[in-house]
mmCIF file of C-alpha atoms in Angstrom:
data_model
loop_
_atom_site.group_PDB
_atom_site.id
_atom_site.type_symbol
_atom_site.label_atom_id
_atom_site.label_comp_id
_atom_site.label_asym_id
_atom_site.label_seq_id
_atom_site.Cartn_x
_atom_site.Cartn_y
_atom_site.Cartn_z
ATOM 1 C CA MET Y 1404 8.325 25.775 14.747
ATOM 2 C CA LEU Y 1405 8.133 22.719 12.500
ATOM 3 C CA GLN Y 1406 8.509 20.318 15.459
ATOM 4 C CA SER Y 1407 5.686 21.961 17.312
ATOM 5 C CA TRP Y 1408 3.475 21.646 14.170
ATOM 6 C CA TYR Y 1409 4.299 17.916 14.004
ATOM 7 C CA ALA Y 1410 3.390 17.488 17.690
ATOM 8 C CA TYR Y 1411 0.135 19.378 17.279
ATOM 9 C CA ALA Y 1412 -0.856 17.496 14.109
ATOM 10 C CA GLY Y 1413 0.106 14.153 15.609
ATOM 11 C CA LEU Y 1414 -1.789 14.811 18.840
ATOM 12 C CA THR Y 1415 -4.805 15.929 16.825
ATOM 13 C CA ALA Y 1416 -4.786 12.817 14.771
ATOM 14 C CA LEU Y 1417 -4.409 10.601 17.853
ATOM 15 C CA ILE Y 1418 -7.285 12.264 19.658
ATOM 16 C CA LEU Y 1419 -9.524 11.989 16.556
ATOM 17 C CA ALA Y 1420 -8.537 8.309 16.065
ATOM 18 C CA PHE Y 1421 -9.435 7.644 19.707
ATOM 19 C CA ILE Y 1422 -12.793 9.405 19.368
ATOM 20 C CA VAL Y 1423 -13.597 7.489 16.167
ATOM 21 C CA GLY Y 1424 -12.530 4.142 17.653
ATOM 22 C CA ASN Y 1425 -13.882 4.395 21.185
ATOM 23 C CA GLY Y 1426 -16.442 7.152 21.248
ATOM 24 C CA VAL Y 1427 -16.528 9.944 23.766
ATOM 25 C CA TYR Y 1428 -16.326 8.754 27.415
ATOM 26 C CA GLY Y 1429 -16.623 5.132 26.192
ATOM 27 C CA GLN Y 1430 -19.956 5.662 24.461
ATOM 28 C CA GLN Y 1431 -20.153 5.010 20.749
ATOM 29 C CA LEU Y 1432 -20.658 8.006 18.553
ATOM 30 C CA SER Y 1433 -23.573 8.332 16.234
ATOM 31 C CA LEU Y 1434 -22.718 7.249 12.714
ATOM 32 C CA PRO Y 1435 -22.781 10.726 11.067
ATOM 33 C CA LEU Y 1436 -20.439 12.162 13.721
ATOM 34 C CA LYS Y 1437 -18.175 9.102 13.588
ATOM 35 C CA LYS Y 1438 -17.958 9.501 9.766
ATOM 36 C CA GLN Y 1439 -17.117 13.288 10.196
ATOM 37 C CA CYS Y 1440 -14.318 12.401 12.595
ATOM 38 C CA ALA Y 1441 -13.022 9.730 10.199
ATOM 39 C CA ASP Y 1442 -13.104 12.292 7.380
ATOM 40 C CA VAL Y 1443 -11.053 14.685 9.510
ATOM 41 C CA CYS Y 1444 -8.602 11.944 10.314
ATOM 42 C CA VAL Y 1445 -8.158 11.235 6.603
ATOM 43 C CA TYR Y 1446 -7.729 14.929 5.858
ATOM 44 C CA VAL Y 1447 -5.071 15.330 8.564
ATOM 45 C CA GLN Y 1448 -3.261 12.247 7.450
ATOM 46 C CA GLY Y 1449 -3.197 13.537 3.855
ATOM 47 C CA ARG Y 1450 -1.818 16.911 5.007
ATOM 48 C CA MET Y 1451 0.839 15.197 7.108
ATOM 49 C CA ARG Y 1452 1.825 13.074 4.066
ATOM 50 C CA LEU Y 1453 2.111 16.181 1.953
ATOM 51 C CA LEU Y 1454 4.368 17.827 4.590
ATOM 52 C CA ALA Y 1455 6.516 14.711 4.836
ATOM 53 C CA VAL Y 1456 6.996 14.642 1.100
ATOM 54 C CA ARG Y 1457 7.962 18.273 1.083
ATOM 55 C CA VAL Y 1458 10.512 17.773 3.853
ATOM 56 C CA LEU Y 1459 11.982 14.669 2.193
ATOM 57 C CA ARG Y 1460 12.306 16.452 -1.146
ATOM 58 C CA GLN Y 1461 14.688 18.927 0.368
ATOM 59 C CA GLY Y 1462 17.350 16.271 0.473
ATOM 60 C CA PRO Y 1463 18.717 13.962 -2.177
ATOM 61 C CA ILE Y 1464 16.126 11.666 -3.698
ATOM 62 C CA PRO Y 1465 17.247 8.273 -5.114
ATOM 63 C CA GLN Y 1466 16.487 7.561 -8.738
ATOM 64 C CA HIS Y 1467 15.773 3.848 -8.111
ATOM 65 C CA VAL Y 1468 14.526 1.898 -5.100
ATOM 66 C CA GLY Y 1469 13.702 -1.812 -4.773
ATOM 67 C CA PHE Y 1470 11.263 -3.597 -2.534
ATOM 68 C CA ILE Y 1471 11.119 -7.276 -1.678
ATOM 69 C CA MET Y 1472 7.640 -8.466 -0.900
ATOM 70 C CA ASP Y 1473 8.405 -10.635 2.097
ATOM 71 C CA GLY Y 1474 6.620 -11.402 5.347
ATOM 72 C CA ASN Y 1475 3.028 -11.263 4.155
ATOM 73 C CA ARG Y 1476 2.321 -14.863 5.474
ATOM 74 C CA ARG Y 1477 3.910 -13.975 8.790
ATOM 75 C CA PHE Y 1478 1.842 -10.769 8.923
ATOM 76 C CA ALA Y 1479 -1.363 -12.760 8.232
ATOM 77 C CA LYS Y 1480 -0.473 -15.257 10.972
ATOM 78 C CA LYS Y 1481 0.329 -12.519 13.549
ATOM 79 C CA SER Y 1482 -2.820 -10.615 12.641
ATOM 80 C CA HIS Y 1483 -4.969 -13.809 13.003
ATOM 81 C CA MET Y 1484 -6.164 -13.624 9.461
ATOM 82 C CA GLU Y 1485 -8.101 -16.576 8.071
ATOM 83 C CA THR Y 1486 -5.647 -17.395 5.250
ATOM 84 C CA PRO Y 1487 -2.163 -16.315 4.117
ATOM 85 C CA SER Y 1488 -3.747 -14.838 1.026
ATOM 86 C CA ARG Y 1489 -5.271 -12.080 3.203
ATOM 87 C CA GLY Y 1490 -1.808 -11.201 4.216
ATOM 88 C CA HIS Y 1491 -0.689 -11.162 0.563
ATOM 89 C CA LEU Y 1492 -3.610 -8.932 -0.332
ATOM 90 C CA ALA Y 1493 -2.727 -6.564 2.531
ATOM 91 C CA GLY Y 1494 0.900 -6.447 1.235
ATOM 92 C CA PHE Y 1495 -0.258 -5.501 -2.246
ATOM 93 C CA THR Y 1496 -2.522 -2.787 -0.799
ATOM 94 C CA LYS Y 1497 0.430 -1.339 1.055
ATOM 95 C CA LEU Y 1498 2.664 -1.683 -1.999
ATOM 96 C CA THR Y 1499 0.085 0.473 -3.898
ATOM 97 C CA LYS Y 1500 0.480 3.238 -1.277
ATOM 98 C CA VAL Y 1501 4.277 2.923 -1.306
ATOM 99 C CA LEU Y 1502 4.269 3.339 -5.131
ATOM 100 C CA GLU Y 1503 2.182 6.465 -4.684
ATOM 101 C CA TRP Y 1504 4.659 7.838 -2.139
ATOM 102 C CA CYS Y 1505 7.615 7.034 -4.518
ATOM 103 C CA ASN Y 1506 5.741 8.955 -7.265
ATOM 104 C CA ASP Y 1507 5.163 11.912 -4.952
ATOM 105 C CA LEU Y 1508 8.815 11.999 -4.084
ATOM 106 C CA GLY Y 1509 9.897 11.937 -7.694
ATOM 107 C CA ILE Y 1510 11.589 8.524 -7.584
ATOM 108 C CA LYS Y 1511 11.777 7.503 -11.217
ATOM 109 C CA HIS Y 1512 12.295 3.779 -11.009
ATOM 110 C CA VAL Y 1513 10.939 1.123 -8.603
ATOM 111 C CA SER Y 1514 11.641 -2.555 -8.696
ATOM 112 C CA VAL Y 1515 9.416 -4.933 -6.822
ATOM 113 C CA PHE Y 1516 10.532 -8.515 -6.193
ATOM 114 C CA ALA Y 1517 7.173 -10.275 -5.614
ATOM 115 C CA PHE Y 1518 7.375 -14.020 -6.358
ATOM 116 C CA ALA Y 1519 10.512 -16.131 -6.175
ATOM 117 C CA ILE Y 1520 10.672 -19.458 -8.009
ATOM 118 C CA ASN Y 1521 10.856 -21.318 -4.724
ATOM 119 C CA ASN Y 1522 7.407 -19.952 -3.847
ATOM 120 C CA PHE Y 1523 5.978 -22.580 -6.179
ATOM 121 C CA ASN Y 1524 6.773 -25.087 -3.338
ATOM 122 C CA ARG Y 1525 4.072 -23.585 -1.204
ATOM 123 C CA SER Y 1526 0.641 -25.189 -0.968
ATOM 124 C CA THR Y 1527 -1.460 -25.361 -4.106
ATOM 125 C CA GLU Y 1528 -4.095 -23.235 -2.475
ATOM 126 C CA GLU Y 1529 -1.585 -20.491 -1.567
ATOM 127 C CA VAL Y 1530 0.054 -20.482 -4.959
ATOM 128 C CA GLY Y 1531 -3.363 -20.299 -6.613
ATOM 129 C CA ALA Y 1532 -4.395 -17.409 -4.340
ATOM 130 C CA LEU Y 1533 -1.160 -15.557 -5.091
ATOM 131 C CA MET Y 1534 -1.653 -15.989 -8.865
ATOM 132 C CA GLY Y 1535 -5.237 -14.836 -8.553
ATOM 133 C CA ILE Y 1536 -4.141 -11.715 -6.697
ATOM 134 C CA ALA Y 1537 -1.385 -11.086 -9.262
ATOM 135 C CA ARG Y 1538 -3.885 -11.491 -12.130
ATOM 136 C CA ASP Y 1539 -6.527 -9.285 -10.632
ATOM 137 C CA LYS Y 1540 -4.123 -6.559 -9.404
ATOM 138 C CA LEU Y 1541 -2.127 -6.380 -12.635
ATOM 139 C CA ARG Y 1542 -5.440 -5.934 -14.451
ATOM 140 C CA ASP Y 1543 -6.480 -3.309 -12.000
ATOM 141 C CA LEU Y 1544 -3.180 -1.399 -12.347
ATOM 142 C CA ALA Y 1545 -3.394 -1.483 -16.120
ATOM 143 C CA GLU Y 1546 -7.012 -0.438 -16.389
ATOM 144 C CA ASN Y 1547 -7.991 1.640 -13.434
ATOM 145 C CA SER Y 1548 -4.846 2.954 -11.704
ATOM 146 C CA GLU Y 1549 -4.340 6.752 -11.469
ATOM 147 C CA LEU Y 1550 -0.600 6.115 -11.291
ATOM 148 C CA VAL Y 1551 -0.599 4.293 -14.644
ATOM 149 C CA ASN Y 1552 -3.118 6.448 -16.413
ATOM 150 C CA LYS Y 1553 -2.268 9.926 -15.103
ATOM 151 C CA TYR Y 1554 1.509 9.623 -14.736
ATOM 152 C CA GLY Y 1555 2.327 7.119 -17.489
ATOM 153 C CA VAL Y 1556 3.831 4.561 -15.159
ATOM 154 C CA ARG Y 1557 5.014 1.408 -16.965
ATOM 155 C CA ILE Y 1558 4.880 -2.033 -15.419
ATOM 156 C CA ARG Y 1559 7.362 -4.663 -16.630
ATOM 157 C CA VAL Y 1560 7.226 -8.281 -15.337
ATOM 158 C CA VAL Y 1561 10.507 -10.109 -15.648
ATOM 159 C CA GLY Y 1562 11.558 -13.646 -14.881
ATOM 160 C CA PHE Y 1563 10.235 -17.079 -15.919
ATOM 161 C CA ARG Y 1564 6.885 -15.921 -17.251
ATOM 162 C CA ASP Y 1565 6.229 -19.322 -18.871
ATOM 163 C CA LEU Y 1566 5.881 -20.817 -15.365
ATOM 164 C CA LEU Y 1567 2.883 -18.545 -14.626
ATOM 165 C CA PRO Y 1568 -0.673 -19.607 -15.400
ATOM 166 C CA ALA Y 1569 -2.052 -18.369 -18.757
ATOM 167 C CA ASP Y 1570 -4.554 -15.902 -17.202
ATOM 168 C CA VAL Y 1571 -1.697 -14.180 -15.299
ATOM 169 C CA ARG Y 1572 0.437 -13.992 -18.462
ATOM 170 C CA GLU Y 1573 -2.524 -12.371 -20.279
ATOM 171 C CA SER Y 1574 -2.823 -9.756 -17.489
ATOM 172 C CA ILE Y 1575 0.832 -8.870 -18.047
#
């Protein structure tokens, strides 16, 4: 029964994504209809996420997981992005979603390894962009994040903080 529901939901989402992306019979949909289809896709995606969380919670859940932020430059290059910083920004956006999933699953501790000391050997522009992203996103998390405000998530930055620019240290 559960497998057939997965197949039905997946097929429905695939069809809706095709309609939104390509239109019906190759013609573009009008904007209101396209938005309605996109809204349905978001709804179906949310429901599937809820179902996946419920299924995963039936088994053992780790208390601590760690993520290494690696490959954002390669992702930017493969995706033909203008600069590596676009890949870093996409990586942070995905990290935000992953942290929400961890919270939904009840994982109590998450470690994120985001900037190794040897990353200071990268170009000045890339390091500056990374520091800007860190500054802005740390502020966003502290001031506007539902995870932080609603669930009391704490963020701790460890390592050689004195190597970071002053504005990034202030954001911490």
